[in-house]
């Protein structure tokens, strides 16, 4: 079951299919053998991706969760709190490549390539935003970073730095660590190297505790 859960999480992050994703998440939510924490994580991911076009489906999944949670559980507020922290109304990044024509085209090309070559590991299909940031710096320098998301200091924004320090405020993830490791391996011959630093390495539990604290709830 763990493999199926992990594969579905990757599908939610990488594949745009509202109805098919809903059916799969609903099946998992109704499965009594799955931990409630895993069900909450799936519903949170579904809400992040389909918050606008799947509003009806998101409400249905949230109700299904509430029916399974005790009245005093802090997880009752987890989906709403996550949307308040990182929903479409507050985030600036197009984390699912859905907004622009260029990003939609990039996603379609990626799917075609995956369909031809296959995916080496279905559990690592999702690439964090950091991967595209590092790739942009490698190709075009720091000018590739979007100004509404990053404050770029200095006049020489076209520079391609050889040494990059990434500090993620509030906690990084294992996926971001893997991304930096892959970047360093790929660019070792060029002399480019990135270093990842943060307050901590998050998993789902530690991240949700921070989100709940952000909203003034006891976790």
PDB file of C-alpha atoms in Angstrom:
ATOM      1  CA  UNK A   1       0.000   0.000   0.000  1.00  0.00           C
ATOM      2  CA  UNK A   2       2.909   2.363   0.683  1.00  0.00           C
ATOM      3  CA  UNK A   3       4.035   2.049  -2.921  1.00  0.00           C
ATOM      4  CA  UNK A   4       0.542   2.869  -4.196  1.00  0.00           C
ATOM      5  CA  UNK A   5       0.323   5.909  -1.916  1.00  0.00           C
ATOM      6  CA  UNK A   6       3.697   7.227  -3.017  1.00  0.00           C
ATOM      7  CA  UNK A   7       2.902   6.694  -6.683  1.00  0.00           C
ATOM      8  CA  UNK A   8      -0.401   8.562  -6.327  1.00  0.00           C
ATOM      9  CA  UNK A   9       1.369  11.470  -4.630  1.00  0.00           C
ATOM     10  CA  UNK A  10       3.709  11.695  -7.624  1.00  0.00           C
ATOM     11  CA  UNK A  11       0.748  11.613 -10.007  1.00  0.00           C
ATOM     12  CA  UNK A  12      -0.931  14.457  -8.129  1.00  0.00           C
ATOM     13  CA  UNK A  13       2.236  16.527  -8.377  1.00  0.00           C
ATOM     14  CA  UNK A  14       3.063  15.754 -12.014  1.00  0.00           C
ATOM     15  CA  UNK A  15      -0.137  14.880 -13.904  1.00  0.00           C
ATOM     16  CA  UNK A  16      -3.111  17.130 -14.646  1.00  0.00           C
ATOM     17  CA  UNK A  17      -6.193  14.892 -14.584  1.00  0.00           C
ATOM     18  CA  UNK A  18      -8.863  16.200 -12.226  1.00  0.00           C
ATOM     19  CA  UNK A  19     -11.449  13.417 -12.445  1.00  0.00           C
ATOM     20  CA  UNK A  20      -9.036  10.482 -12.560  1.00  0.00           C
ATOM     21  CA  UNK A  21      -7.066  11.931  -9.637  1.00  0.00           C
ATOM     22  CA  UNK A  22     -10.265  12.478  -7.655  1.00  0.00           C
ATOM     23  CA  UNK A  23     -11.380   8.878  -8.135  1.00  0.00           C
ATOM     24  CA  UNK A  24      -8.011   7.559  -6.955  1.00  0.00           C
ATOM     25  CA  UNK A  25      -7.831   9.866  -3.924  1.00  0.00           C
ATOM     26  CA  UNK A  26     -11.433   9.073  -2.971  1.00  0.00           C
ATOM     27  CA  UNK A  27     -10.646   5.350  -3.065  1.00  0.00           C
ATOM     28  CA  UNK A  28      -7.654   5.866  -0.783  1.00  0.00           C
ATOM     29  CA  UNK A  29      -9.619   8.074   1.629  1.00  0.00           C
ATOM     30  CA  UNK A  30     -12.306   5.398   1.962  1.00  0.00           C
ATOM     31  CA  UNK A  31      -9.756   2.621   2.562  1.00  0.00           C
ATOM     32  CA  UNK A  32      -9.802   1.726   6.275  1.00  0.00           C
ATOM     33  CA  UNK A  33      -6.324   0.188   6.033  1.00  0.00           C
ATOM     34  CA  UNK A  34      -4.670   3.543   5.286  1.00  0.00           C
ATOM     35  CA  UNK A  35      -3.491   5.821   8.099  1.00  0.00           C
ATOM     36  CA  UNK A  36      -5.486   9.016   8.535  1.00  0.00           C
ATOM     37  CA  UNK A  37      -2.267  11.062   8.241  1.00  0.00           C
ATOM     38  CA  UNK A  38      -1.663   9.605   4.774  1.00  0.00           C
ATOM     39  CA  UNK A  39      -5.239  10.362   3.741  1.00  0.00           C
ATOM     40  CA  UNK A  40      -4.847  13.964   4.914  1.00  0.00           C
ATOM     41  CA  UNK A  41      -1.650  14.320   2.871  1.00  0.00           C
ATOM     42  CA  UNK A  42      -3.377  13.082  -0.296  1.00  0.00           C
ATOM     43  CA  UNK A  43      -6.312  15.455   0.162  1.00  0.00           C
ATOM     44  CA  UNK A  44      -3.946  18.370   0.794  1.00  0.00           C
ATOM     45  CA  UNK A  45      -2.048  17.627  -2.422  1.00  0.00           C
ATOM     46  CA  UNK A  46      -5.306  17.347  -4.364  1.00  0.00           C
ATOM     47  CA  UNK A  47      -6.465  20.695  -2.993  1.00  0.00           C
ATOM     48  CA  UNK A  48      -3.200  22.417  -3.889  1.00  0.00           C
ATOM     49  CA  UNK A  49      -3.466  21.251  -7.494  1.00  0.00           C
ATOM     50  CA  UNK A  50      -7.218  21.498  -8.129  1.00  0.00           C
ATOM     51  CA  UNK A  51      -8.309  24.198  -5.686  1.00  0.00           C
ATOM     52  CA  UNK A  52     -10.031  26.255  -8.397  1.00  0.00           C
ATOM     53  CA  UNK A  53     -11.264  23.900 -11.117  1.00  0.00           C
ATOM     54  CA  UNK A  54     -11.997  21.080  -8.678  1.00  0.00           C
ATOM     55  CA  UNK A  55     -13.741  23.042  -5.941  1.00  0.00           C
ATOM     56  CA  UNK A  56     -16.660  20.590  -5.680  1.00  0.00           C
ATOM     57  CA  UNK A  57     -14.351  17.562  -5.537  1.00  0.00           C
ATOM     58  CA  UNK A  58     -12.132  19.252  -2.934  1.00  0.00           C
ATOM     59  CA  UNK A  59     -15.136  19.904  -0.669  1.00  0.00           C
ATOM     60  CA  UNK A  60     -16.246  16.281  -0.999  1.00  0.00           C
ATOM     61  CA  UNK A  61     -12.824  14.957   0.007  1.00  0.00           C
ATOM     62  CA  UNK A  62     -12.596  17.357   2.948  1.00  0.00           C
ATOM     63  CA  UNK A  63     -15.999  16.179   4.213  1.00  0.00           C
ATOM     64  CA  UNK A  64     -14.872  12.561   3.921  1.00  0.00           C
ATOM     65  CA  UNK A  65     -11.835  13.371   6.048  1.00  0.00           C
ATOM     66  CA  UNK A  66     -13.871  15.202   8.692  1.00  0.00           C
ATOM     67  CA  UNK A  67     -16.126  12.178   9.061  1.00  0.00           C
ATOM     68  CA  UNK A  68     -13.079  10.103  10.033  1.00  0.00           C
ATOM     69  CA  UNK A  69     -11.384  12.551  12.400  1.00  0.00           C
ATOM     70  CA  UNK A  70     -12.171  13.086  16.093  1.00  0.00           C
ATOM     71  CA  UNK A  71     -13.637  16.478  16.943  1.00  0.00           C
ATOM     72  CA  UNK A  72     -10.524  17.604  18.830  1.00  0.00           C
ATOM     73  CA  UNK A  73      -8.021  16.621  16.129  1.00  0.00           C
ATOM     74  CA  UNK A  74      -5.863  19.504  14.806  1.00  0.00           C
ATOM     75  CA  UNK A  75      -5.905  17.720  11.446  1.00  0.00           C
ATOM     76  CA  UNK A  76      -9.508  18.909  11.016  1.00  0.00           C
ATOM     77  CA  UNK A  77      -8.106  22.277   9.969  1.00  0.00           C
ATOM     78  CA  UNK A  78      -5.091  21.021   8.049  1.00  0.00           C
ATOM     79  CA  UNK A  79      -6.455  21.367   4.502  1.00  0.00           C
ATOM     80  CA  UNK A  80      -7.880  24.851   5.061  1.00  0.00           C
ATOM     81  CA  UNK A  81      -4.719  25.938   6.879  1.00  0.00           C
ATOM     82  CA  UNK A  82      -2.523  24.685   4.043  1.00  0.00           C
ATOM     83  CA  UNK A  83      -4.564  26.631   1.487  1.00  0.00           C
ATOM     84  CA  UNK A  84      -4.235  29.705   3.693  1.00  0.00           C
ATOM     85  CA  UNK A  85      -0.484  29.186   3.715  1.00  0.00           C
ATOM     86  CA  UNK A  86       0.199  28.064   0.133  1.00  0.00           C
ATOM     87  CA  UNK A  87      -3.062  28.114  -1.855  1.00  0.00           C
ATOM     88  CA  UNK A  88      -3.525  29.842  -5.210  1.00  0.00           C
ATOM     89  CA  UNK A  89      -4.602  33.040  -3.482  1.00  0.00           C
ATOM     90  CA  UNK A  90      -1.296  33.516  -1.674  1.00  0.00           C
ATOM     91  CA  UNK A  91       1.468  31.797  -3.661  1.00  0.00           C
ATOM     92  CA  UNK A  92       3.269  33.516  -6.501  1.00  0.00           C
ATOM     93  CA  UNK A  93       4.958  30.471  -8.041  1.00  0.00           C
ATOM     94  CA  UNK A  94       3.265  28.436 -10.775  1.00  0.00           C
ATOM     95  CA  UNK A  95       4.278  25.238  -9.001  1.00  0.00           C
ATOM     96  CA  UNK A  96       2.305  22.953 -11.343  1.00  0.00           C
ATOM     97  CA  UNK A  97       3.226  24.635 -14.678  1.00  0.00           C
ATOM     98  CA  UNK A  98      -0.425  25.393 -15.433  1.00  0.00           C
ATOM     99  CA  UNK A  99      -0.703  29.153 -15.931  1.00  0.00           C
ATOM    100  CA  UNK A 100       1.337  30.151 -18.982  1.00  0.00           C
ATOM    101  CA  UNK A 101       1.393  28.809 -22.530  1.00  0.00           C
ATOM    102  CA  UNK A 102       5.125  28.187 -22.197  1.00  0.00           C
ATOM    103  CA  UNK A 103       4.708  26.190 -19.017  1.00  0.00           C
ATOM    104  CA  UNK A 104       1.840  24.151 -20.461  1.00  0.00           C
ATOM    105  CA  UNK A 105       3.975  23.385 -23.521  1.00  0.00           C
ATOM    106  CA  UNK A 106       6.911  22.423 -21.305  1.00  0.00           C
ATOM    107  CA  UNK A 107       4.672  20.040 -19.352  1.00  0.00           C
ATOM    108  CA  UNK A 108       3.341  18.434 -22.548  1.00  0.00           C
ATOM    109  CA  UNK A 109       6.861  17.936 -23.921  1.00  0.00           C
ATOM    110  CA  UNK A 110       7.941  16.397 -20.610  1.00  0.00           C
ATOM    111  CA  UNK A 111       5.028  13.946 -20.749  1.00  0.00           C
ATOM    112  CA  UNK A 112       5.896  12.967 -24.336  1.00  0.00           C
ATOM    113  CA  UNK A 113       9.505  12.330 -23.393  1.00  0.00           C
ATOM    114  CA  UNK A 114       8.432  10.278 -20.376  1.00  0.00           C
ATOM    115  CA  UNK A 115       6.070   8.309 -22.569  1.00  0.00           C
ATOM    116  CA  UNK A 116       8.863   7.476 -25.022  1.00  0.00           C
ATOM    117  CA  UNK A 117      11.710   6.822 -22.585  1.00  0.00           C
ATOM    118  CA  UNK A 118       9.747   5.725 -19.547  1.00  0.00           C
ATOM    119  CA  UNK A 119      10.356   7.103 -16.059  1.00  0.00           C
ATOM    120  CA  UNK A 120      13.331   5.583 -14.294  1.00  0.00           C
ATOM    121  CA  UNK A 121      11.661   5.841 -10.904  1.00  0.00           C
ATOM    122  CA  UNK A 122       7.973   6.696 -10.577  1.00  0.00           C
ATOM    123  CA  UNK A 123       8.580   7.739  -6.965  1.00  0.00           C
ATOM    124  CA  UNK A 124      10.923  10.590  -7.965  1.00  0.00           C
ATOM    125  CA  UNK A 125       9.066  12.031 -10.953  1.00  0.00           C
ATOM    126  CA  UNK A 126       8.299  15.312  -9.229  1.00  0.00           C
ATOM    127  CA  UNK A 127      11.030  17.942  -9.445  1.00  0.00           C
ATOM    128  CA  UNK A 128      10.948  20.762  -6.866  1.00  0.00           C
ATOM    129  CA  UNK A 129      10.905  24.399  -8.001  1.00  0.00           C
ATOM    130  CA  UNK A 130      14.544  24.600  -6.918  1.00  0.00           C
ATOM    131  CA  UNK A 131      15.507  22.355  -9.860  1.00  0.00           C
ATOM    132  CA  UNK A 132      14.236  24.863 -12.440  1.00  0.00           C
ATOM    133  CA  UNK A 133      15.849  27.739 -10.509  1.00  0.00           C
ATOM    134  CA  UNK A 134      19.258  26.070 -10.613  1.00  0.00           C
ATOM    135  CA  UNK A 135      18.836  25.135 -14.275  1.00  0.00           C
ATOM    136  CA  UNK A 136      17.923  28.747 -15.076  1.00  0.00           C
ATOM    137  CA  UNK A 137      20.956  30.127 -13.258  1.00  0.00           C
ATOM    138  CA  UNK A 138      23.171  27.669 -15.125  1.00  0.00           C
ATOM    139  CA  UNK A 139      21.736  28.698 -18.500  1.00  0.00           C
ATOM    140  CA  UNK A 140      21.083  32.447 -18.092  1.00  0.00           C
ATOM    141  CA  UNK A 141      22.530  33.591 -14.788  1.00  0.00           C
ATOM    142  CA  UNK A 142      20.624  35.049 -11.872  1.00  0.00           C
ATOM    143  CA  UNK A 143      18.553  37.146 -14.294  1.00  0.00           C
ATOM    144  CA  UNK A 144      16.527  33.981 -14.930  1.00  0.00           C
ATOM    145  CA  UNK A 145      14.963  34.241 -11.456  1.00  0.00           C
ATOM    146  CA  UNK A 146      11.538  35.886 -11.443  1.00  0.00           C
ATOM    147  CA  UNK A 147      11.711  39.248  -9.678  1.00  0.00           C
ATOM    148  CA  UNK A 148       8.323  38.814  -8.017  1.00  0.00           C
ATOM    149  CA  UNK A 149       9.666  35.707  -6.273  1.00  0.00           C
ATOM    150  CA  UNK A 150      13.304  36.603  -5.610  1.00  0.00           C
ATOM    151  CA  UNK A 151      15.103  39.778  -4.670  1.00  0.00           C
ATOM    152  CA  UNK A 152      18.156  39.985  -6.921  1.00  0.00           C
ATOM    153  CA  UNK A 153      20.867  42.302  -5.577  1.00  0.00           C
ATOM    154  CA  UNK A 154      23.582  43.909  -7.686  1.00  0.00           C
ATOM    155  CA  UNK A 155      23.726  45.118 -11.255  1.00  0.00           C
ATOM    156  CA  UNK A 156      25.381  42.106 -12.917  1.00  0.00           C
ATOM    157  CA  UNK A 157      22.314  39.893 -13.092  1.00  0.00           C
ATOM    158  CA  UNK A 158      23.609  38.145 -16.220  1.00  0.00           C
ATOM    159  CA  UNK A 159      26.486  36.590 -14.273  1.00  0.00           C
ATOM    160  CA  UNK A 160      26.601  32.818 -14.057  1.00  0.00           C
ATOM    161  CA  UNK A 161      27.990  32.128 -10.594  1.00  0.00           C
ATOM    162  CA  UNK A 162      30.142  29.062 -10.109  1.00  0.00           C
ATOM    163  CA  UNK A 163      29.215  28.711  -6.461  1.00  0.00           C
ATOM    164  CA  UNK A 164      25.562  28.930  -5.406  1.00  0.00           C
ATOM    165  CA  UNK A 165      24.337  28.958  -1.820  1.00  0.00           C
ATOM    166  CA  UNK A 166      20.645  28.111  -1.422  1.00  0.00           C
ATOM    167  CA  UNK A 167      19.102  28.835   1.972  1.00  0.00           C
ATOM    168  CA  UNK A 168      15.477  27.791   2.366  1.00  0.00           C
ATOM    169  CA  UNK A 169      13.883  29.706   5.239  1.00  0.00           C
ATOM    170  CA  UNK A 170      11.644  27.507   7.361  1.00  0.00           C
ATOM    171  CA  UNK A 171      12.886  24.111   6.235  1.00  0.00           C
ATOM    172  CA  UNK A 172      14.048  22.281   3.121  1.00  0.00           C
ATOM    173  CA  UNK A 173      13.009  18.838   1.897  1.00  0.00           C
ATOM    174  CA  UNK A 174      14.749  15.615   0.985  1.00  0.00           C
ATOM    175  CA  UNK A 175      13.627  16.162  -2.616  1.00  0.00           C
ATOM    176  CA  UNK A 176      15.431  19.515  -2.671  1.00  0.00           C
ATOM    177  CA  UNK A 177      18.529  17.886  -1.203  1.00  0.00           C
ATOM    178  CA  UNK A 178      18.414  15.237  -3.935  1.00  0.00           C
ATOM    179  CA  UNK A 179      17.955  17.991  -6.539  1.00  0.00           C
ATOM    180  CA  UNK A 180      21.091  19.849  -5.364  1.00  0.00           C
ATOM    181  CA  UNK A 181      23.084  16.613  -5.286  1.00  0.00           C
ATOM    182  CA  UNK A 182      22.053  15.829  -8.877  1.00  0.00           C
ATOM    183  CA  UNK A 183      22.906  19.381  -9.992  1.00  0.00           C
ATOM    184  CA  UNK A 184      26.396  19.102  -8.480  1.00  0.00           C
ATOM    185  CA  UNK A 185      27.026  15.726 -10.092  1.00  0.00           C
ATOM    186  CA  UNK A 186      25.885  16.999 -13.488  1.00  0.00           C
ATOM    187  CA  UNK A 187      27.988  20.168 -13.362  1.00  0.00           C
ATOM    188  CA  UNK A 188      31.135  18.954 -11.613  1.00  0.00           C
ATOM    189  CA  UNK A 189      33.177  19.221 -14.821  1.00  0.00           C
ATOM    190  CA  UNK A 190      32.065  22.854 -15.248  1.00  0.00           C
ATOM    191  CA  UNK A 191      33.199  23.750 -11.757  1.00  0.00           C
ATOM    192  CA  UNK A 192      29.671  24.741 -10.725  1.00  0.00           C
ATOM    193  CA  UNK A 193      28.505  23.739  -7.280  1.00  0.00           C
ATOM    194  CA  UNK A 194      25.441  24.471  -5.127  1.00  0.00           C
ATOM    195  CA  UNK A 195      25.144  24.186  -1.365  1.00  0.00           C
ATOM    196  CA  UNK A 196      21.757  23.713   0.307  1.00  0.00           C
ATOM    197  CA  UNK A 197      21.155  25.071   3.811  1.00  0.00           C
ATOM    198  CA  UNK A 198      18.043  25.522   5.924  1.00  0.00           C
ATOM    199  CA  UNK A 199      16.643  25.541   9.448  1.00  0.00           C
ATOM    200  CA  UNK A 200      15.770  21.843   9.193  1.00  0.00           C
ATOM    201  CA  UNK A 201      14.836  19.023   6.834  1.00  0.00           C
ATOM    202  CA  UNK A 202      11.059  18.666   6.716  1.00  0.00           C
ATOM    203  CA  UNK A 203       8.840  15.650   6.420  1.00  0.00           C
ATOM    204  CA  UNK A 204       5.044  15.857   6.259  1.00  0.00           C
ATOM    205  CA  UNK A 205       4.604  15.772  10.023  1.00  0.00           C
ATOM    206  CA  UNK A 206       7.101  18.524  10.821  1.00  0.00           C
ATOM    207  CA  UNK A 207       5.837  20.714   7.971  1.00  0.00           C
ATOM    208  CA  UNK A 208       2.211  20.432   9.067  1.00  0.00           C
ATOM    209  CA  UNK A 209       3.172  21.248  12.645  1.00  0.00           C
ATOM    210  CA  UNK A 210       4.712  24.472  11.342  1.00  0.00           C
ATOM    211  CA  UNK A 211       1.605  25.276   9.269  1.00  0.00           C
ATOM    212  CA  UNK A 212      -0.649  24.704  12.285  1.00  0.00           C
ATOM    213  CA  UNK A 213       1.571  26.913  14.445  1.00  0.00           C
ATOM    214  CA  UNK A 214       1.479  29.552  11.715  1.00  0.00           C
ATOM    215  CA  UNK A 215      -2.305  29.628  12.137  1.00  0.00           C
ATOM    216  CA  UNK A 216      -2.069  29.668  15.937  1.00  0.00           C
ATOM    217  CA  UNK A 217      -3.154  26.070  16.500  1.00  0.00           C
ATOM    218  CA  UNK A 218      -1.653  23.524  18.866  1.00  0.00           C
ATOM    219  CA  UNK A 219      -0.204  20.577  16.981  1.00  0.00           C
TER     220      UNK A 219
END
